[in-house]
Amino acid sequence: MKPIYDLIIRGGTVVLPWGLERADIGVALGRIITLAPGADAEAGEVFDATGLHVLPGLIDAHTHLRDNPEVETIPSGTRAAVLGGLAAVFDMPNGNPSITTAERLAVKKDYAATRSWCDLGLYVGASRDNIPDLAALELEDSVCAVKVFAGSSTGDLLIESDELLEQVMRSGRRRVAYHSEDEYRLRERKDLFHEGMPYANHMEWRDVEAAFLGTRRLMALARKTGRPAHILHVSTAEELDYLADYRDIATVEVLLNHLTQWAPDAYDRLGPYAVMNPPIRDKRHMEAAWAAVRDGMVDVVGSDHAPHAKANKEKPWPATAAGLTGVQTIVPLMLDHVSAGRLSLMRLADLMCAGPARVYGILGKGRIARGYDADFTIVDMKKTRTIEQDWIASPCGWSPFVGTKVQGWPVATIIRGRTVMREDEVLGEPQGQFVSFTG
Ligand code: DOR
Ligand code: ZN
């Protein structure tokens, strides 16, 4: 009897963990069954990927999907994700309310269970009050990590002292994800500035030393306690250099924004729509981030998708809401970086699939291999296109990348064998599932 698959992807150049190969992929029951289905195999659906590249379903491990219909929600943010070529996103806990208890996590999961377009991992937040509960919280299904804001940003989550940070590190064992900016230095420096100053002052207030000092303190504590750390959005050349001596305990995320935008250009062009934490800095740091992509220091690239209402973005500095949208644009922009020769498609898959899998312990996703989830991001590297506002799905209504022309575009998103996006069209109903982790 001829084998019958639910889906065969034929004729594409496939980004396998061991290299690029021309291969067909046979999928059944949501999983990859074979990389050689044979010419006469039958399938419910055949995807002709001739001339296209087939990547493992790309993952954005850093998003803030909010819970405000005018700004963003899990349904709207995950719809944006699949339109942009993502198969899974991990959502941060600094919502309203922040996700710091088993009850709040259960409510969020209950809401998300039937409303997500892509697969979903969830962070839980560390707070002053929940440290004794973190060991249990980090083991809940669908939790990718505990997130610690060691410097304050959007929302009320904050753990700034060494004493409490050490308590967090001693309460559990999985890798902890940190927002690393030294809170005391941020407070001290705030008085040096006044309202209405140009937006570029954001990077003077939250300066290189604020980030570097935060990371030095976290590394000292991680070394002392032996607790693995993931430093989110590393934004300075100094930290990237320093972290090279902590690779036994530390993994590194760099953001698309810090690889793509620099000061003063971004502040000149975008004003408040360049304000984020940690800030966009001068070109020296952007170049260091690229060097770190090339030498392997970077484990993960994420978007830090952080939508805010326009009215809050446009407040005079420093009241400007910090954060930039990006979940829908990270894949096109990374593909454009590939086209420009800054990284390979293999390295992109490493940064957005294998990297997140290694850092967070994802089960059954993150590579094209037999038995893994049939998640694919299918891209056309020949396609040039300008990012337009009417393509952007987030209700907040803005993106810092509108008007940017890119080469390389995601033409389909396939999640567990289902084509969820094809040629700008979102198909079917939201059937995202929660991602599983080693725990
Ligand atoms: O710019 C940022 N925005 N940085 C963060 O750490 C939080 C995020 C948000 O949630 O708005
Ligand atoms: Zn963030």
Short mmCIF file of C-alpha atoms and ligand atoms in Angstrom, two decimals:
data_model
loop_
_atom_site.label_atom_id
_atom_site.label_comp_id
_atom_site.label_asym_id
_atom_site.label_seq_id
_atom_site.Cartn_x
_atom_site.Cartn_y
_atom_site.Cartn_z
CA MET A 1 0.00 0.00 0.00
CA LYS A 2 1.20 3.50 -0.82
CA PRO A 3 1.87 5.68 2.18
CA ILE A 4 -0.70 8.42 2.69
CA TYR A 5 0.21 11.67 4.39
CA ASP A 6 -1.92 14.58 5.50
CA LEU A 7 0.53 16.98 3.89
CA ILE A 8 3.56 16.77 1.67
CA ILE A 9 5.75 19.80 1.14
CA ARG A 10 7.47 19.23 -2.19
CA GLY A 11 10.37 20.79 -3.99
CA GLY A 12 11.63 23.23 -1.35
CA THR A 13 15.13 23.85 -0.06
CA VAL A 14 14.82 22.67 3.52
CA VAL A 15 16.75 24.20 6.41
CA LEU A 16 17.69 21.04 8.30
CA PRO A 17 19.75 21.09 11.50
CA TRP A 18 22.73 19.77 9.52
CA GLY A 19 22.47 22.00 6.48
CA LEU A 20 20.34 23.09 3.55
CA GLU A 21 19.03 20.24 1.43
CA ARG A 22 16.54 19.78 -1.34
CA ALA A 23 13.97 17.53 0.32
CA ASP A 24 10.29 16.72 0.44
CA ILE A 25 8.58 16.47 3.82
CA GLY A 26 5.79 14.04 4.67
CA VAL A 27 3.49 15.05 7.55
CA ALA A 28 0.77 13.11 9.34
CA LEU A 29 -1.17 13.80 12.54
CA GLY A 30 0.69 17.06 13.02
CA ARG A 31 4.17 15.58 12.98
CA ILE A 32 7.02 15.11 10.55
CA ILE A 33 6.92 11.48 9.41
CA THR A 34 9.64 11.46 6.77
CA LEU A 35 12.07 13.61 4.81
CA ALA A 36 11.70 11.27 1.84
CA PRO A 37 8.02 10.57 1.15
CA GLY A 38 8.75 9.35 -2.38
CA ALA A 39 7.40 10.58 -5.68
CA ASP A 40 4.27 8.43 -5.67
CA ALA A 41 3.16 9.02 -2.08
CA GLU A 42 -0.34 10.38 -1.67
CA ALA A 43 -1.34 13.30 0.48
CA GLY A 44 -4.46 15.16 1.54
CA GLU A 45 -2.65 18.35 0.62
CA VAL A 46 0.48 19.04 -1.38
CA PHE A 47 2.36 22.28 -0.85
CA ASP A 48 4.49 23.17 -3.83
CA ALA A 49 7.57 24.80 -2.35
CA THR A 50 9.53 24.98 -5.59
CA GLY A 51 11.83 27.99 -5.45
CA LEU A 52 11.10 28.49 -1.74
CA HIS A 53 13.00 27.78 1.49
CA VAL A 54 11.38 25.69 4.21
CA LEU A 55 12.51 26.70 7.70
CA PRO A 56 11.47 25.06 10.95
CA GLY A 57 8.50 27.02 12.35
CA LEU A 58 10.14 30.18 13.69
CA ILE A 59 9.61 31.10 17.33
CA ASP A 60 9.56 34.58 18.87
CA ALA A 61 10.45 33.88 22.49
CA HIS A 62 9.87 37.47 23.64
CA THR A 63 6.49 39.14 23.17
CA HIS A 64 4.13 41.22 25.30
CA LEU A 65 0.69 40.39 23.94
CA ARG A 66 -1.23 42.52 26.49
CA ASP A 67 -4.92 42.25 27.27
CA ASN A 68 -6.33 45.46 25.85
CA PRO A 69 -8.48 45.23 22.70
CA GLU A 70 -7.42 48.70 21.59
CA VAL A 71 -3.73 47.86 21.85
CA GLU A 72 -3.21 44.08 21.63
CA THR A 73 -4.62 40.81 22.91
CA ILE A 74 -3.59 37.19 22.56
CA PRO A 75 -5.94 36.73 19.56
CA SER A 76 -4.71 39.83 17.74
CA GLY A 77 -1.03 39.38 18.62
CA THR A 78 -0.92 35.71 17.63
CA ARG A 79 -2.75 36.55 14.38
CA ALA A 80 -0.02 39.11 13.71
CA ALA A 81 2.54 36.42 14.55
CA VAL A 82 1.29 33.91 11.96
CA LEU A 83 0.91 36.64 9.32
CA GLY A 84 4.57 37.41 9.97
CA GLY A 85 5.67 33.77 9.66
CA LEU A 86 5.90 32.70 13.31
CA ALA A 87 4.75 29.28 14.49
CA ALA A 88 4.99 30.00 18.23
CA VAL A 89 5.45 32.95 20.57
CA PHE A 90 6.26 33.18 24.27
CA ASP A 91 4.26 35.81 26.13
CA MET A 92 5.65 37.93 28.96
CA PRO A 93 3.91 38.17 32.36
CA ASN A 94 3.73 41.96 32.82
CA GLY A 95 0.08 42.24 31.86
CA ASN A 96 -2.73 43.70 33.88
CA PRO A 97 -2.76 41.90 36.24
CA SER A 98 0.76 40.49 36.07
CA ILE A 99 1.02 36.68 35.98
CA THR A 100 2.48 35.93 39.40
CA THR A 101 0.17 33.27 40.84
CA ALA A 102 -1.14 29.86 39.80
CA GLU A 103 -4.65 31.33 39.74
CA ARG A 104 -3.75 34.15 37.36
CA LEU A 105 -1.83 31.73 35.16
CA ALA A 106 -4.87 29.43 35.05
CA VAL A 107 -7.14 32.32 34.04
CA LYS A 108 -4.74 33.36 31.29
CA LYS A 109 -4.43 29.79 30.04
CA ASP A 110 -8.17 29.34 30.07
CA TYR A 111 -8.56 32.49 27.97
CA ALA A 112 -5.71 31.64 25.58
CA ALA A 113 -6.61 27.96 25.12
CA THR A 114 -9.18 28.62 22.39
CA ARG A 115 -8.01 32.00 21.09
CA SER A 116 -4.40 31.69 19.97
CA TRP A 117 -3.51 31.45 16.28
CA CYS A 118 -0.04 30.08 16.96
CA ASP A 119 1.45 27.89 19.68
CA LEU A 120 2.11 29.65 22.93
CA GLY A 121 4.56 29.54 25.83
CA LEU A 122 3.95 31.65 28.92
CA TYR A 123 6.33 33.35 31.33
CA VAL A 124 5.46 33.73 34.98
CA GLY A 125 6.62 36.89 36.75
CA ALA A 126 8.69 37.05 39.93
CA SER A 127 7.46 39.56 42.49
CA ARG A 128 8.38 40.40 46.06
CA ASP A 129 5.42 38.34 47.25
CA ASN A 130 5.66 35.15 45.23
CA ILE A 131 9.29 34.04 45.66
CA PRO A 132 8.32 30.97 47.74
CA ASP A 133 5.92 29.92 44.95
CA LEU A 134 8.32 30.21 42.02
CA ALA A 135 9.68 26.66 42.25
CA ALA A 136 6.17 25.32 41.68
CA LEU A 137 5.11 28.01 39.19
CA GLU A 138 8.03 27.35 36.86
CA LEU A 139 6.95 23.71 36.58
CA GLU A 140 3.39 24.47 35.50
CA ASP A 141 2.49 23.21 32.00
CA SER A 142 3.20 25.71 29.24
CA VAL A 143 5.56 27.85 31.36
CA CYS A 144 8.77 28.65 29.47
CA ALA A 145 10.52 30.45 32.35
CA VAL A 146 10.29 32.74 35.34
CA LYS A 147 10.82 36.35 34.23
CA VAL A 148 12.51 38.77 36.59
CA PHE A 149 12.47 42.51 36.03
CA ALA A 150 15.68 43.47 37.88
CA GLY A 151 15.12 46.99 36.54
CA SER A 152 11.67 48.52 36.24
CA SER A 153 9.94 48.82 32.90
CA THR A 154 6.26 48.58 31.86
CA GLY A 155 4.04 47.18 34.67
CA ASP A 156 4.60 46.60 38.36
CA LEU A 157 7.05 43.69 38.36
CA LEU A 158 10.38 44.48 40.00
CA ILE A 159 13.01 42.69 42.09
CA GLU A 160 15.94 45.04 42.46
CA SER A 161 17.97 44.01 45.52
CA ASP A 162 20.73 41.39 45.58
CA GLU A 163 19.08 39.83 48.60
CA LEU A 164 15.78 39.17 46.85
CA LEU A 165 17.43 38.27 43.53
CA GLU A 166 19.43 35.63 45.39
CA GLN A 167 16.25 34.31 46.96
CA VAL A 168 14.70 34.02 43.49
CA MET A 169 17.75 32.13 42.22
CA ARG A 170 17.58 29.73 45.15
CA SER A 171 13.87 28.99 44.61
CA GLY A 172 13.74 26.55 41.72
CA ARG A 173 16.15 25.22 39.14
CA ARG A 174 15.12 26.07 35.58
CA ARG A 175 16.82 28.88 33.66
CA VAL A 176 15.54 32.29 34.77
CA ALA A 177 15.00 35.09 32.24
CA TYR A 178 16.10 38.58 33.32
CA HIS A 179 15.45 42.14 32.31
CA SER A 180 18.86 43.42 33.31
CA GLU A 181 19.14 47.13 34.04
CA ASP A 182 20.33 48.30 37.47
CA GLU A 183 17.30 49.84 39.17
CA TYR A 184 19.31 51.92 41.64
CA ARG A 185 21.29 53.55 38.86
CA LEU A 186 18.09 54.24 36.89
CA ARG A 187 16.59 55.97 39.94
CA GLU A 188 19.77 57.97 40.64
CA ARG A 189 20.07 59.18 37.07
CA LYS A 190 16.44 60.15 36.55
CA ASP A 191 17.05 63.47 38.34
CA LEU A 192 19.66 64.47 35.76
CA PHE A 193 16.92 64.86 33.17
CA HIS A 194 13.69 66.81 32.92
CA GLU A 195 10.37 66.49 31.16
CA GLY A 196 10.19 67.45 27.53
CA MET A 197 13.84 66.67 26.71
CA PRO A 198 14.42 65.02 23.30
CA TYR A 199 13.55 61.34 23.11
CA ALA A 200 17.20 60.41 22.50
CA ASN A 201 17.80 61.15 26.20
CA HIS A 202 16.26 57.77 26.85
CA MET A 203 19.63 56.16 26.08
CA GLU A 204 21.47 58.65 28.29
CA TRP A 205 19.21 57.98 31.26
CA ARG A 206 19.21 54.20 30.80
CA ASP A 207 22.87 54.26 29.89
CA VAL A 208 25.40 51.55 29.05
CA GLU A 209 26.51 51.30 32.67
CA ALA A 210 22.92 50.74 33.88
CA ALA A 211 22.68 47.63 31.68
CA PHE A 212 26.27 46.49 32.27
CA LEU A 213 26.09 46.94 36.05
CA GLY A 214 22.79 45.05 36.11
CA THR A 215 24.36 42.16 34.22
CA ARG A 216 27.51 42.12 36.39
CA ARG A 217 25.37 41.89 39.51
CA LEU A 218 23.21 39.12 38.04
CA MET A 219 26.24 37.12 36.92
CA ALA A 220 27.83 37.35 40.37
CA LEU A 221 24.64 36.00 41.93
CA ALA A 222 24.14 33.34 39.26
CA ARG A 223 27.71 32.14 39.83
CA LYS A 224 27.20 32.14 43.60
CA THR A 225 23.95 30.19 43.45
CA GLY A 226 24.71 28.08 40.36
CA ARG A 227 21.36 29.05 38.85
CA PRO A 228 21.28 29.26 35.03
CA ALA A 229 20.39 32.69 33.65
CA HIS A 230 19.05 33.98 30.36
CA ILE A 231 19.84 37.65 29.86
CA LEU A 232 17.10 39.13 27.72
CA HIS A 233 17.71 41.91 25.22
CA VAL A 234 21.44 42.39 25.78
CA SER A 235 22.01 45.86 24.35
CA THR A 236 25.65 46.79 24.94
CA ALA A 237 29.02 45.77 23.51
CA GLU A 238 30.31 45.68 27.10
CA GLU A 239 27.81 43.04 28.26
CA LEU A 240 28.36 40.85 25.21
CA ASP A 241 32.08 40.85 25.88
CA TYR A 242 31.65 40.24 29.60
CA LEU A 243 29.14 37.40 29.18
CA ALA A 244 31.66 35.38 27.17
CA ASP A 245 33.17 34.37 30.53
CA TYR A 246 29.82 33.14 31.85
CA ARG A 247 28.71 30.77 29.11
CA ASP A 248 28.54 27.91 31.59
CA ILE A 249 25.58 29.61 33.29
CA ALA A 250 24.36 32.32 30.92
CA THR A 251 22.50 32.42 27.63
CA VAL A 252 21.93 35.57 25.62
CA GLU A 253 19.06 37.17 23.77
CA VAL A 254 19.52 40.07 21.38
CA LEU A 255 16.55 41.91 19.88
CA LEU A 256 15.79 42.48 16.23
CA ASN A 257 15.53 46.19 17.07
CA HIS A 258 19.07 46.33 18.45
CA LEU A 259 20.32 44.62 15.26
CA THR A 260 18.39 46.95 12.98
CA GLN A 261 18.09 50.41 14.52
CA TRP A 262 20.72 52.75 15.92
CA ALA A 263 21.05 56.16 17.52
CA PRO A 264 20.76 58.95 16.62
CA ASP A 265 19.08 57.82 13.38
CA ALA A 266 16.17 55.98 15.06
CA TYR A 267 15.33 58.85 17.45
CA ASP A 268 15.61 61.40 14.62
CA ARG A 269 13.28 59.46 12.35
CA LEU A 270 10.87 57.93 14.83
CA GLY A 271 10.88 60.14 17.93
CA PRO A 272 8.82 58.37 20.62
CA TYR A 273 8.45 55.34 18.34
CA ALA A 274 12.12 54.59 19.00
CA VAL A 275 11.74 54.55 22.79
CA MET A 276 12.16 51.14 24.38
CA ASN A 277 13.90 49.46 27.33
CA PRO A 278 16.77 48.81 27.12
CA PRO A 279 17.22 51.65 24.68
CA ILE A 280 18.34 51.75 21.09
CA ARG A 281 21.98 52.87 21.31
CA ASP A 282 24.69 54.06 18.97
CA LYS A 283 26.17 52.02 16.13
CA ARG A 284 29.05 50.63 18.16
CA HIS A 285 26.55 48.47 20.07
CA MET A 286 24.67 47.42 16.95
CA GLU A 287 27.94 46.29 15.40
CA ALA A 288 28.83 44.38 18.58
CA ALA A 289 25.44 42.66 18.42
CA TRP A 290 26.17 41.51 14.86
CA ALA A 291 29.64 40.33 15.86
CA ALA A 292 27.93 38.35 18.63
CA VAL A 293 25.53 36.80 16.12
CA ARG A 294 28.55 35.77 14.04
CA ASP A 295 30.68 34.38 16.88
CA GLY A 296 27.90 32.44 18.57
CA MET A 297 27.44 34.60 21.68
CA VAL A 298 23.78 35.14 20.80
CA ASP A 299 21.49 32.21 21.54
CA VAL A 300 18.15 33.79 20.69
CA VAL A 301 16.84 36.70 18.65
CA GLY A 302 13.41 37.99 19.69
CA SER A 303 11.19 40.96 18.90
CA ASP A 304 10.21 42.18 22.39
CA HIS A 305 6.90 43.07 20.73
CA ALA A 306 5.57 45.69 23.17
CA PRO A 307 2.58 47.55 21.79
CA HIS A 308 1.23 50.70 23.44
CA ALA A 309 -1.59 53.10 22.57
CA LYS A 310 -0.40 55.93 20.33
CA ALA A 311 -1.49 58.49 22.95
CA ASN A 312 0.87 56.89 25.48
CA LYS A 313 3.73 56.59 23.00
CA GLU A 314 3.45 60.24 22.07
CA LYS A 315 3.61 61.63 25.60
CA PRO A 316 6.59 63.93 26.16
CA TRP A 317 9.72 62.12 27.33
CA PRO A 318 10.19 60.54 29.86
CA ALA A 319 6.46 59.78 30.22
CA THR A 320 6.57 58.10 26.77
CA ALA A 321 5.49 54.47 27.06
CA ALA A 322 8.58 52.36 26.36
CA GLY A 323 8.29 49.48 23.91
CA LEU A 324 8.06 48.83 20.18
CA THR A 325 5.83 46.54 18.16
CA GLY A 326 7.58 43.80 16.21
CA VAL A 327 6.00 40.35 16.32
CA GLN A 328 4.76 40.62 12.74
CA THR A 329 7.91 42.17 11.30
CA ILE A 330 10.72 40.16 12.91
CA VAL A 331 10.77 37.44 10.23
CA PRO A 332 10.71 39.74 7.17
CA LEU A 333 13.42 41.92 8.74
CA MET A 334 15.61 38.96 9.70
CA LEU A 335 15.18 37.60 6.16
CA ASP A 336 16.29 40.97 4.85
CA HIS A 337 19.40 40.70 7.04
CA VAL A 338 19.98 37.26 5.50
CA SER A 339 19.63 38.76 2.02
CA ALA A 340 22.16 41.45 2.96
CA GLY A 341 24.64 38.72 3.92
CA ARG A 342 24.65 39.44 7.66
CA LEU A 343 23.71 35.88 8.64
CA SER A 344 22.70 32.63 6.96
CA LEU A 345 19.30 30.95 6.93
CA MET A 346 20.90 28.21 9.06
CA ARG A 347 21.90 30.75 11.67
CA LEU A 348 18.42 32.30 11.54
CA ALA A 349 16.91 28.88 12.31
CA ASP A 350 19.48 28.51 15.09
CA LEU A 351 18.49 31.88 16.62
CA MET A 352 14.73 31.46 16.33
CA CYS A 353 14.28 27.67 16.72
CA ALA A 354 17.21 25.68 18.06
CA GLY A 355 18.30 28.56 20.32
CA PRO A 356 14.92 28.97 22.05
CA ALA A 357 14.67 25.16 22.27
CA ARG A 358 18.05 24.97 24.03
CA VAL A 359 17.48 27.95 26.33
CA TYR A 360 13.94 27.08 27.45
CA GLY A 361 13.92 23.30 27.00
CA ILE A 362 11.18 23.15 24.36
CA LEU A 363 9.88 19.64 23.69
CA GLY A 364 9.25 18.40 20.15
CA LYS A 365 9.71 21.68 18.29
CA GLY A 366 12.52 23.77 16.87
CA ARG A 367 13.96 21.53 14.17
CA ILE A 368 12.89 19.82 11.02
CA ALA A 369 13.47 16.19 11.94
CA ARG A 370 11.44 13.01 12.03
CA GLY A 371 8.97 12.91 14.91
CA TYR A 372 9.07 16.66 15.57
CA ASP A 373 6.00 18.90 15.28
CA ALA A 374 5.28 19.76 11.66
CA ASP A 375 5.88 23.50 12.12
CA PHE A 376 7.27 25.34 9.11
CA THR A 377 7.93 28.89 8.03
CA ILE A 378 8.08 28.89 4.25
CA VAL A 379 9.87 31.87 2.78
CA ASP A 380 10.50 33.38 -0.63
CA MET A 381 13.98 34.89 -0.59
CA LYS A 382 13.44 36.44 -4.02
CA LYS A 383 10.46 38.49 -2.98
CA THR A 384 10.97 42.18 -2.24
CA ARG A 385 8.25 44.04 -0.45
CA THR A 386 7.70 47.19 1.57
CA ILE A 387 6.20 46.77 5.04
CA GLU A 388 2.90 48.65 4.94
CA GLN A 389 0.61 49.73 7.77
CA ASP A 390 -2.44 48.04 6.21
CA TRP A 391 -0.67 44.67 6.50
CA ILE A 392 0.00 45.17 10.25
CA ALA A 393 -2.62 43.39 12.39
CA SER A 394 -1.98 44.89 15.85
CA PRO A 395 -4.89 47.13 16.85
CA CYS A 396 -2.50 49.73 18.32
CA GLY A 397 -2.05 50.86 14.73
CA TRP A 398 1.67 51.56 14.35
CA SER A 399 4.97 49.88 13.64
CA PRO A 400 8.43 51.46 13.62
CA PHE A 401 9.14 49.55 10.40
CA VAL A 402 6.34 50.81 8.15
CA GLY A 403 7.97 51.98 4.93
CA THR A 404 10.95 49.62 5.26
CA LYS A 405 11.68 47.66 2.10
CA VAL A 406 12.89 44.12 2.62
CA GLN A 407 14.09 41.25 0.50
CA GLY A 408 12.79 37.89 1.70
CA TRP A 409 9.23 37.30 2.84
CA PRO A 410 7.30 34.58 4.74
CA VAL A 411 4.70 33.19 2.33
CA ALA A 412 3.26 30.46 4.57
CA THR A 413 3.09 29.47 8.21
CA ILE A 414 2.34 25.82 8.94
CA ILE A 415 1.69 24.73 12.52
CA ARG A 416 1.45 21.04 13.42
CA GLY A 417 0.63 20.28 9.80
CA ARG A 418 -2.06 22.94 9.37
CA THR A 419 -1.48 25.81 7.00
CA VAL A 420 -2.42 28.76 9.18
CA MET A 421 -1.18 31.54 6.91
CA ARG A 422 -0.68 31.58 3.16
CA GLU A 423 0.05 34.69 1.08
CA ASP A 424 -1.17 37.18 3.72
CA GLU A 425 -4.31 35.21 4.45
CA VAL A 426 -5.00 33.71 7.87
CA LEU A 427 -6.84 30.42 7.46
CA GLY A 428 -9.35 28.51 9.61
CA GLU A 429 -9.90 29.09 13.29
CA PRO A 430 -7.43 29.78 16.12
CA GLN A 431 -6.07 26.35 17.04
CA GLY A 432 -2.84 27.25 18.79
CA GLN A 433 -1.71 24.94 21.57
CA PHE A 434 0.55 25.45 24.52
CA VAL A 435 4.21 24.60 24.04
CA SER A 436 5.69 21.91 26.32
CA PHE A 437 9.00 22.22 28.15
CA THR A 438 11.41 19.88 29.88
CA GLY A 439 10.57 21.41 33.26
O1 DOR B 1 10.49 48.59 26.07
C1 DOR B 1 10.00 47.73 26.79
N1 DOR B 1 8.67 47.48 26.79
N2 DOR B 1 10.79 47.03 27.60
C2 DOR B 1 10.29 46.21 28.54
O2 DOR B 1 11.05 45.68 29.30
C3 DOR B 1 8.85 46.04 28.69
C4 DOR B 1 8.12 46.35 27.46
C5 DOR B 1 6.65 46.54 27.69
O3 DOR B 1 6.02 45.63 28.23
O4 DOR B 1 6.12 47.59 27.31
ZN ZN B 2 10.20 42.60 26.89
#
